[in-house]
């Protein structure tokens, strides 16, 4: 059984972790993290489950960690981080204690690893939520990765460019969706002249493949990396907390299509277990967010490396 959820006790700091697999170096990079309303993540957990795992009732810290793939001289970054999303936490999640919320650590983590942002030649956008595209531009609205070419799913691009906040219904939800749309469009507009839109599963570089995993967003993609005779999976937000590996039926309220996300998750869990594959998840701490999904009775469990 998964251990009790622990709360963050101090703000995150820039850090990196290197892991070499065959001819590929994987570098996990901290972008910090932010406190969310607990109900946004655990709203579908029944009372007995909340008691069993001693889940927080008010707020939950989710780490933001990104993956960089180095193969030869090529540097491929998966997503661009949150920017300053967590540095004014009351704007993103008002009313919480944001003393441990801090983001915009991607560039400091890169520099600590000895990598200049100008060296990044490719960026893969798994989906256009703020913690994945909010770091597209710096304070002067210049691209943080000016020499990179960008890739995103056509379906994801089309959704955010045409999304209508009025479809959210309740006023509070409309306000939240307006924020999501504004961040996505600003980021996507900035790369309009240097982006490739993929239609489905596609190899985007030698040994690097995007695979469609819709549900969390309509065009959500995961990144598969073939290296050393195995496949490593960057599942991005296919799972946002280890609890939902053990109990996929409790999946969070933030998935756009809950039924589709549930089916995609369960297929992936079975696949990863059968392959004993190394898995990276944007929110699957502890840092460096690398681990394996193993069979656990009739379900699965997250085992960090």
Tab-separated table of N, CA and C in Angstrom, residues 84-223:
chain	number	residue	atom	x	y	z
A	84	UNK	N	6.365	31.617	-13.874
A	84	UNK	CA	6.125	32.170	-12.535
A	84	UNK	C	4.780	31.751	-11.923
A	85	UNK	N	4.161	30.718	-12.446
A	85	UNK	CA	2.846	30.295	-11.968
A	85	UNK	C	2.801	30.139	-10.459
A	86	UNK	N	3.821	29.525	-9.858
A	86	UNK	CA	3.803	29.245	-8.429
A	86	UNK	C	4.388	30.335	-7.571
A	87	UNK	N	4.859	31.413	-8.195
A	87	UNK	CA	5.477	32.491	-7.428
A	87	UNK	C	4.484	33.590	-7.066
A	88	UNK	N	3.261	33.420	-7.539
A	88	UNK	CA	2.140	34.259	-7.092
A	88	UNK	C	0.968	33.308	-6.879
A	89	UNK	N	1.175	32.361	-5.960
A	89	UNK	CA	0.277	31.222	-5.806
A	89	UNK	C	-1.175	31.592	-5.613
A	90	UNK	N	-1.447	32.736	-4.976
A	90	UNK	CA	-2.837	33.117	-4.747
A	90	UNK	C	-3.587	33.353	-6.042
A	91	UNK	N	-2.862	33.665	-7.111
A	91	UNK	CA	-3.538	33.844	-8.388
A	91	UNK	C	-3.980	32.502	-8.959
A	92	UNK	N	-3.114	31.478	-8.836
A	92	UNK	CA	-3.435	30.158	-9.370
A	92	UNK	C	-4.399	29.402	-8.462
A	93	UNK	N	-4.157	29.442	-7.152
A	93	UNK	CA	-4.998	28.724	-6.177
A	93	UNK	C	-5.191	29.621	-4.963
A	94	UNK	N	-6.142	30.555	-5.031
A	94	UNK	CA	-6.310	31.527	-3.942
A	94	UNK	C	-6.745	30.882	-2.634
A	95	UNK	N	-6.291	31.495	-1.535
A	95	UNK	CA	-6.738	31.093	-0.214
A	95	UNK	C	-5.922	29.999	0.450
A	96	UNK	N	-4.880	29.497	-0.238
A	96	UNK	CA	-4.048	28.445	0.348
A	96	UNK	C	-2.777	29.045	0.946
A	97	UNK	N	-2.065	28.225	1.708
A	97	UNK	CA	-0.766	28.626	2.251
A	97	UNK	C	0.287	28.334	1.185
A	98	UNK	N	0.799	29.389	0.567
A	98	UNK	CA	1.730	29.206	-0.547
A	98	UNK	C	3.192	29.463	-0.159
A	99	UNK	N	3.501	29.321	1.119
A	99	UNK	CA	4.903	29.532	1.515
A	99	UNK	C	5.831	28.478	0.917
A	100	UNK	N	5.303	27.321	0.545
A	100	UNK	CA	6.140	26.289	-0.076
A	100	UNK	C	5.929	26.198	-1.580
A	101	UNK	N	5.101	27.092	-2.156
A	101	UNK	CA	4.912	27.117	-3.608
A	101	UNK	C	6.037	27.935	-4.240
A	102	UNK	N	6.704	27.338	-5.216
A	102	UNK	CA	7.738	28.065	-5.946
A	102	UNK	C	7.946	27.390	-7.291
A	103	UNK	N	7.987	28.177	-8.349
A	103	UNK	CA	8.235	27.629	-9.682
A	103	UNK	C	9.284	28.488	-10.402
A	104	UNK	N	9.382	28.269	-11.728
A	104	UNK	CA	10.373	28.961	-12.559
A	104	UNK	C	11.799	28.553	-12.192
A	105	UNK	N	11.966	27.287	-11.847
A	105	UNK	CA	13.293	26.766	-11.500
A	105	UNK	C	13.914	25.974	-12.644
A	106	UNK	N	13.229	25.868	-13.788
A	106	UNK	CA	13.763	25.063	-14.885
A	106	UNK	C	15.102	25.601	-15.374
A	107	UNK	N	15.176	26.883	-15.670
A	107	UNK	CA	16.439	27.438	-16.180
A	107	UNK	C	17.546	27.332	-15.133
A	108	UNK	N	17.323	27.696	-13.859
A	108	UNK	CA	18.379	27.466	-12.866
A	108	UNK	C	18.807	25.999	-12.758
A	109	UNK	N	17.869	25.077	-12.910
A	109	UNK	CA	18.229	23.652	-12.856
A	109	UNK	C	19.069	23.266	-14.075
A	110	UNK	N	18.691	23.784	-15.255
A	110	UNK	CA	19.493	23.547	-16.462
A	110	UNK	C	20.906	24.075	-16.285
A	111	UNK	N	21.026	25.303	-15.813
A	111	UNK	CA	22.346	25.905	-15.650
A	111	UNK	C	23.170	25.127	-14.631
A	112	UNK	N	22.529	24.645	-13.573
A	112	UNK	CA	23.239	23.828	-12.585
A	112	UNK	C	23.771	22.551	-13.207
A	113	UNK	N	23.059	22.034	-14.223
A	113	UNK	CA	23.490	20.825	-14.933
A	113	UNK	C	24.504	21.136	-16.035
A	114	UNK	N	24.860	22.413	-16.181
A	114	UNK	CA	25.849	22.801	-17.177
A	114	UNK	C	25.289	22.979	-18.570
A	115	UNK	N	23.994	23.263	-18.679
A	115	UNK	CA	23.332	23.384	-19.984
A	115	UNK	C	22.730	24.778	-20.107
A	116	UNK	N	23.067	25.474	-21.206
A	116	UNK	CA	22.511	26.788	-21.487
A	116	UNK	C	21.212	26.614	-22.271
A	117	UNK	N	20.158	27.371	-21.945
A	117	UNK	CA	18.903	27.241	-22.696
A	117	UNK	C	19.063	27.381	-24.204
A	118	UNK	N	20.053	28.106	-24.678
A	118	UNK	CA	20.231	28.282	-26.130
A	118	UNK	C	20.671	26.984	-26.792
A	119	UNK	N	21.141	26.006	-26.008
A	119	UNK	CA	21.587	24.728	-26.567
A	119	UNK	C	20.429	23.795	-26.894
A	120	UNK	N	19.259	24.028	-26.326
A	120	UNK	CA	18.109	23.142	-26.556
A	120	UNK	C	17.679	23.283	-28.009
A	121	UNK	N	17.674	22.168	-28.749
A	121	UNK	CA	17.317	22.252	-30.171
A	121	UNK	C	15.921	21.734	-30.475
A	122	UNK	N	15.291	21.053	-29.503
A	122	UNK	CA	13.950	20.524	-29.744
A	122	UNK	C	13.156	20.547	-28.444
A	123	UNK	N	11.891	20.952	-28.531
A	123	UNK	CA	10.987	20.935	-27.382
A	123	UNK	C	9.722	20.184	-27.782
A	124	UNK	N	9.372	19.188	-26.981
A	124	UNK	CA	8.138	18.431	-27.191
A	124	UNK	C	7.120	18.883	-26.149
A	125	UNK	N	5.969	19.361	-26.605
A	125	UNK	CA	4.915	19.807	-25.692
A	125	UNK	C	3.920	18.666	-25.525
A	126	UNK	N	3.855	18.095	-24.306
A	126	UNK	CA	2.939	16.972	-24.075
A	126	UNK	C	1.489	17.435	-24.021
A	127	UNK	N	1.256	18.621	-23.475
A	127	UNK	CA	-0.064	19.251	-23.478
A	127	UNK	C	0.121	20.685	-23.006
A	128	UNK	N	-0.911	21.505	-23.159
A	128	UNK	CA	-0.733	22.949	-22.991
A	128	UNK	C	-1.298	23.494	-21.688
A	129	UNK	N	-1.224	22.733	-20.604
A	129	UNK	CA	-1.581	23.267	-19.303
A	129	UNK	C	-0.486	24.224	-18.818
A	130	UNK	N	-0.814	25.155	-17.913
A	130	UNK	CA	0.144	26.190	-17.520
A	130	UNK	C	1.452	25.685	-16.939
A	131	UNK	N	1.430	24.559	-16.214
A	131	UNK	CA	2.676	24.059	-15.636
A	131	UNK	C	3.557	23.376	-16.675
A	132	UNK	N	3.080	23.292	-17.921
A	132	UNK	CA	3.862	22.679	-18.994
A	132	UNK	C	4.268	23.682	-20.072
A	133	UNK	N	3.512	24.782	-20.201
A	133	UNK	CA	3.860	25.789	-21.214
A	133	UNK	C	4.022	27.189	-20.635
A	134	UNK	N	3.792	27.363	-19.324
A	134	UNK	CA	3.896	28.689	-18.723
A	134	UNK	C	5.292	29.271	-18.758
A	135	UNK	N	6.304	28.421	-18.933
A	135	UNK	CA	7.683	28.888	-19.000
A	135	UNK	C	8.180	29.126	-20.410
A	136	UNK	N	7.269	29.295	-21.370
A	136	UNK	CA	7.679	29.491	-22.764
A	136	UNK	C	8.438	30.800	-22.970
A	137	UNK	N	8.030	31.854	-22.255
A	137	UNK	CA	8.585	33.187	-22.455
A	137	UNK	C	9.205	33.704	-21.161
A	138	UNK	N	10.231	34.558	-21.310
A	138	UNK	CA	10.835	35.165	-20.134
A	138	UNK	C	10.091	36.445	-19.765
A	139	UNK	N	10.624	37.207	-18.823
A	139	UNK	CA	9.944	38.405	-18.335
A	139	UNK	C	9.792	39.472	-19.399
A	140	UNK	N	10.620	39.410	-20.445
A	140	UNK	CA	10.536	40.364	-21.562
A	140	UNK	C	9.779	39.778	-22.742
A	141	UNK	N	9.062	38.685	-22.521
A	141	UNK	CA	8.277	38.016	-23.559
A	141	UNK	C	9.139	37.508	-24.718
A	142	UNK	N	10.359	37.070	-24.393
A	142	UNK	CA	11.222	36.428	-25.378
A	142	UNK	C	11.226	34.931	-25.120
A	143	UNK	N	11.357	34.155	-26.186
A	143	UNK	CA	11.415	32.703	-26.027
A	143	UNK	C	12.602	32.311	-25.141
A	144	UNK	N	12.323	31.498	-24.134
A	144	UNK	CA	13.386	31.030	-23.243
A	144	UNK	C	14.326	30.085	-23.983
A	145	UNK	N	13.779	29.348	-24.970
A	145	UNK	CA	14.584	28.404	-25.759
A	145	UNK	C	14.547	28.869	-27.222
A	146	UNK	N	15.336	29.887	-27.553
A	146	UNK	CA	15.191	30.586	-28.835
A	146	UNK	C	15.644	29.783	-30.043
A	147	UNK	N	16.431	28.739	-29.834
A	147	UNK	CA	16.944	27.961	-30.962
A	147	UNK	C	16.226	26.635	-31.150
A	148	UNK	N	15.161	26.430	-30.403
A	148	UNK	CA	14.459	25.146	-30.445
A	148	UNK	C	13.356	25.147	-31.491
A	149	UNK	N	13.090	23.943	-32.032
A	149	UNK	CA	11.889	23.696	-32.815
A	149	UNK	C	10.911	22.948	-31.905
A	150	UNK	N	9.624	23.246	-32.051
A	150	UNK	CA	8.610	22.755	-31.127
A	150	UNK	C	7.678	21.759	-31.818
A	151	UNK	N	7.192	20.798	-31.038
A	151	UNK	CA	6.257	19.793	-31.554
A	151	UNK	C	5.135	19.606	-30.551
A	152	UNK	N	3.890	19.556	-31.063
A	152	UNK	CA	2.711	19.361	-30.224
A	152	UNK	C	1.660	18.667	-31.081
A	153	UNK	N	0.721	17.998	-30.429
A	153	UNK	CA	-0.363	17.338	-31.156
A	153	UNK	C	-1.285	18.366	-31.802
A	154	UNK	N	-1.695	18.091	-33.028
A	154	UNK	CA	-2.639	18.963	-33.725
A	154	UNK	C	-3.919	19.138	-32.898
A	155	UNK	N	-4.395	18.048	-32.315
A	155	UNK	CA	-5.652	18.113	-31.561
A	155	UNK	C	-5.519	19.022	-30.343
A	156	UNK	N	-4.358	18.981	-29.690
A	156	UNK	CA	-4.138	19.846	-28.524
A	156	UNK	C	-4.088	21.311	-28.958
A	157	UNK	N	-3.351	21.589	-30.014
A	157	UNK	CA	-3.253	22.941	-30.558
A	157	UNK	C	-4.643	23.477	-30.915
A	158	UNK	N	-5.394	22.677	-31.656
A	158	UNK	CA	-6.706	23.129	-32.128
A	158	UNK	C	-7.656	23.413	-30.966
A	159	UNK	N	-7.614	22.560	-29.939
A	159	UNK	CA	-8.520	22.771	-28.813
A	159	UNK	C	-8.263	24.124	-28.140
A	160	UNK	N	-7.019	24.397	-27.762
A	160	UNK	CA	-6.732	25.614	-27.010
A	160	UNK	C	-6.910	26.863	-27.856
A	161	UNK	N	-6.679	26.755	-29.144
A	161	UNK	CA	-6.851	27.923	-29.998
A	161	UNK	C	-8.326	28.260	-30.234
A	162	UNK	N	-9.207	27.290	-30.010
A	162	UNK	CA	-10.638	27.520	-30.262
A	162	UNK	C	-11.486	27.414	-29.003
A	163	UNK	N	-10.896	27.099	-27.857
A	163	UNK	CA	-11.661	26.842	-26.634
A	163	UNK	C	-12.484	28.057	-26.220
A	164	UNK	N	-13.681	27.791	-25.711
A	164	UNK	CA	-14.609	28.845	-25.298
A	164	UNK	C	-14.902	28.682	-23.805
A	165	UNK	N	-14.517	29.663	-22.972
A	165	UNK	CA	-14.760	29.544	-21.526
A	165	UNK	C	-16.232	29.357	-21.173
A	166	UNK	N	-17.124	29.810	-22.036
A	166	UNK	CA	-18.562	29.701	-21.736
A	166	UNK	C	-19.012	28.256	-21.614
A	167	UNK	N	-18.261	27.325	-22.183
A	167	UNK	CA	-18.637	25.910	-22.113
A	167	UNK	C	-18.450	25.329	-20.720
A	168	UNK	N	-17.757	26.062	-19.844
A	168	UNK	CA	-17.469	25.539	-18.506
A	168	UNK	C	-18.683	25.565	-17.592
A	169	UNK	N	-19.687	26.373	-17.936
A	169	UNK	CA	-20.894	26.395	-17.109
A	169	UNK	C	-20.767	27.333	-15.929
A	170	UNK	N	-20.415	26.813	-14.745
A	170	UNK	CA	-20.351	27.610	-13.524
A	170	UNK	C	-19.337	28.742	-13.659
A	171	UNK	N	-19.637	29.873	-13.022
A	171	UNK	CA	-18.784	31.053	-13.153
A	171	UNK	C	-17.359	30.790	-12.672
A	172	UNK	N	-17.214	30.079	-11.549
A	172	UNK	CA	-15.877	29.792	-11.023
A	172	UNK	C	-15.076	28.949	-12.006
A	173	UNK	N	-15.740	27.973	-12.623
A	173	UNK	CA	-15.051	27.139	-13.601
A	173	UNK	C	-14.704	27.932	-14.852
A	174	UNK	N	-15.577	28.856	-15.227
A	174	UNK	CA	-15.278	29.692	-16.388
A	174	UNK	C	-14.025	30.524	-16.143
A	175	UNK	N	-13.913	31.082	-14.933
A	175	UNK	CA	-12.728	31.863	-14.605
A	175	UNK	C	-11.462	31.044	-14.676
A	176	UNK	N	-11.538	29.800	-14.178
A	176	UNK	CA	-10.372	28.911	-14.230
A	176	UNK	C	-10.008	28.585	-15.669
A	177	UNK	N	-11.014	28.263	-16.480
A	177	UNK	CA	-10.750	27.928	-17.878
A	177	UNK	C	-10.202	29.133	-18.636
A	178	UNK	N	-10.672	30.326	-18.316
A	178	UNK	CA	-10.137	31.522	-18.959
A	178	UNK	C	-8.639	31.656	-18.716
A	179	UNK	N	-8.198	31.366	-17.481
A	179	UNK	CA	-6.770	31.416	-17.169
A	179	UNK	C	-6.000	30.376	-17.979
A	180	UNK	N	-6.537	29.164	-18.053
A	180	UNK	CA	-5.867	28.109	-18.809
A	180	UNK	C	-5.735	28.492	-20.278
A	181	UNK	N	-6.809	29.010	-20.853
A	181	UNK	CA	-6.813	29.373	-22.271
A	181	UNK	C	-5.828	30.499	-22.530
A	182	UNK	N	-5.826	31.516	-21.674
A	182	UNK	CA	-4.932	32.651	-21.878
A	182	UNK	C	-3.471	32.225	-21.863
A	183	UNK	N	-3.106	31.364	-20.901
A	183	UNK	CA	-1.719	30.896	-20.819
A	183	UNK	C	-1.356	30.056	-22.029
A	184	UNK	N	-2.247	29.145	-22.412
A	184	UNK	CA	-1.969	28.276	-23.561
A	184	UNK	C	-1.810	29.084	-24.837
A	185	UNK	N	-2.719	30.013	-25.080
A	185	UNK	CA	-2.662	30.765	-26.334
A	185	UNK	C	-1.425	31.653	-26.407
A	186	UNK	N	-1.061	32.257	-25.297
A	186	UNK	CA	0.139	33.102	-25.307
A	186	UNK	C	1.373	32.267	-25.657
A	187	UNK	N	1.466	31.080	-25.070
A	187	UNK	CA	2.610	30.206	-25.334
A	187	UNK	C	2.598	29.697	-26.770
A	188	UNK	N	1.439	29.252	-27.243
A	188	UNK	CA	1.363	28.674	-28.583
A	188	UNK	C	1.518	29.742	-29.661
A	189	UNK	N	0.978	30.926	-29.423
A	189	UNK	CA	1.183	32.022	-30.378
A	189	UNK	C	2.670	32.323	-30.552
A	190	UNK	N	3.422	32.213	-29.466
A	190	UNK	CA	4.846	32.560	-29.508
A	190	UNK	C	5.672	31.610	-30.370
A	191	UNK	N	5.173	30.379	-30.583
A	191	UNK	CA	5.943	29.400	-31.361
A	191	UNK	C	5.303	29.101	-32.704
A	192	UNK	N	4.331	29.925	-33.107
A	192	UNK	CA	3.550	29.624	-34.315
A	192	UNK	C	4.426	29.458	-35.552
A	193	UNK	N	5.550	30.121	-35.631
A	193	UNK	CA	6.392	30.014	-36.821
A	193	UNK	C	7.432	28.929	-36.757
A	194	UNK	N	7.456	28.175	-35.670
A	194	UNK	CA	8.512	27.163	-35.505
A	194	UNK	C	7.972	25.900	-34.839
A	195	UNK	N	6.784	25.486	-35.248
A	195	UNK	CA	6.151	24.348	-34.614
A	195	UNK	C	5.712	23.329	-35.653
A	196	UNK	N	5.811	22.041	-35.283
A	196	UNK	CA	5.263	20.942	-36.066
A	196	UNK	C	4.076	20.370	-35.315
A	197	UNK	N	2.950	20.207	-36.012
A	197	UNK	CA	1.741	19.640	-35.416
A	197	UNK	C	1.611	18.194	-35.868
A	198	UNK	N	1.630	17.258	-34.916
A	198	UNK	CA	1.561	15.841	-35.258
A	198	UNK	C	0.114	15.364	-35.147
A	199	UNK	N	-0.238	14.417	-36.002
A	199	UNK	CA	-1.620	13.943	-36.076
A	199	UNK	C	-1.910	12.795	-35.121
A	200	UNK	N	-0.883	12.035	-34.769
A	200	UNK	CA	-1.082	10.874	-33.908
A	200	UNK	C	0.267	10.374	-33.445
A	201	UNK	N	0.395	9.069	-33.228
A	201	UNK	CA	1.669	8.498	-32.806
A	201	UNK	C	2.710	8.735	-33.902
A	202	UNK	N	3.859	9.252	-33.496
A	202	UNK	CA	4.846	9.613	-34.508
A	202	UNK	C	6.244	9.670	-33.905
A	203	UNK	N	7.231	9.124	-34.643
A	203	UNK	CA	8.631	9.276	-34.240
A	203	UNK	C	9.082	10.669	-34.640
A	204	UNK	N	9.562	11.438	-33.663
A	204	UNK	CA	9.928	12.830	-33.921
A	204	UNK	C	11.429	13.048	-33.972
A	205	UNK	N	12.189	12.046	-33.553
A	205	UNK	CA	13.652	12.070	-33.624
A	205	UNK	C	14.097	10.624	-33.466
A	206	UNK	N	15.333	10.292	-33.845
A	206	UNK	CA	15.786	8.910	-33.690
A	206	UNK	C	15.601	8.406	-32.258
A	207	UNK	N	14.795	7.368	-32.103
A	207	UNK	CA	14.564	6.774	-30.791
A	207	UNK	C	13.596	7.524	-29.897
A	208	UNK	N	12.994	8.625	-30.380
A	208	UNK	CA	12.056	9.407	-29.570
A	208	UNK	C	10.717	9.461	-30.295
A	209	UNK	N	9.673	9.070	-29.597
A	209	UNK	CA	8.365	8.934	-30.216
A	209	UNK	C	7.310	9.593	-29.344
A	210	UNK	N	6.377	10.287	-29.956
A	210	UNK	CA	5.200	10.790	-29.265
A	210	UNK	C	4.059	9.797	-29.447
A	211	UNK	N	3.350	9.483	-28.353
A	211	UNK	CA	2.205	8.586	-28.414
A	211	UNK	C	0.980	9.280	-27.818
A	212	UNK	N	-0.156	9.134	-28.463
A	212	UNK	CA	-1.385	9.764	-28.028
A	212	UNK	C	-1.917	9.102	-26.759
A	213	UNK	N	-2.153	9.913	-25.720
A	213	UNK	CA	-2.708	9.433	-24.449
A	213	UNK	C	-3.774	10.415	-23.972
A	214	UNK	N	-4.872	10.555	-24.724
A	214	UNK	CA	-5.869	11.581	-24.416
A	214	UNK	C	-6.673	11.262	-23.165
A	215	UNK	N	-7.237	12.315	-22.607
A	215	UNK	CA	-8.092	12.180	-21.434
A	215	UNK	C	-7.809	13.294	-20.446
A	216	UNK	N	-6.563	13.407	-19.991
A	216	UNK	CA	-6.209	14.522	-19.112
A	216	UNK	C	-6.465	15.835	-19.844
A	217	UNK	N	-5.986	15.931	-21.077
A	217	UNK	CA	-6.468	16.907	-22.052
A	217	UNK	C	-6.779	16.132	-23.318
A	218	UNK	N	-7.449	16.777	-24.256
A	218	UNK	CA	-7.902	16.050	-25.440
A	218	UNK	C	-6.752	15.614	-26.340
A	219	UNK	N	-5.647	16.358	-26.314
A	219	UNK	CA	-4.514	16.004	-27.165
A	219	UNK	C	-3.267	15.619	-26.390
A	220	UNK	N	-3.440	15.178	-25.144
A	220	UNK	CA	-2.299	14.810	-24.298
A	220	UNK	C	-1.454	13.723	-24.970
A	221	UNK	N	-0.131	13.892	-24.892
A	221	UNK	CA	0.809	12.916	-25.468
A	221	UNK	C	1.804	12.480	-24.400
A	222	UNK	N	2.291	11.239	-24.503
A	222	UNK	CA	3.452	10.834	-23.724
A	222	UNK	C	4.626	10.653	-24.678
A	223	UNK	N	5.822	10.665	-24.094
A	223	UNK	CA	7.054	10.562	-24.876
A	223	UNK	C	7.708	9.222	-24.565
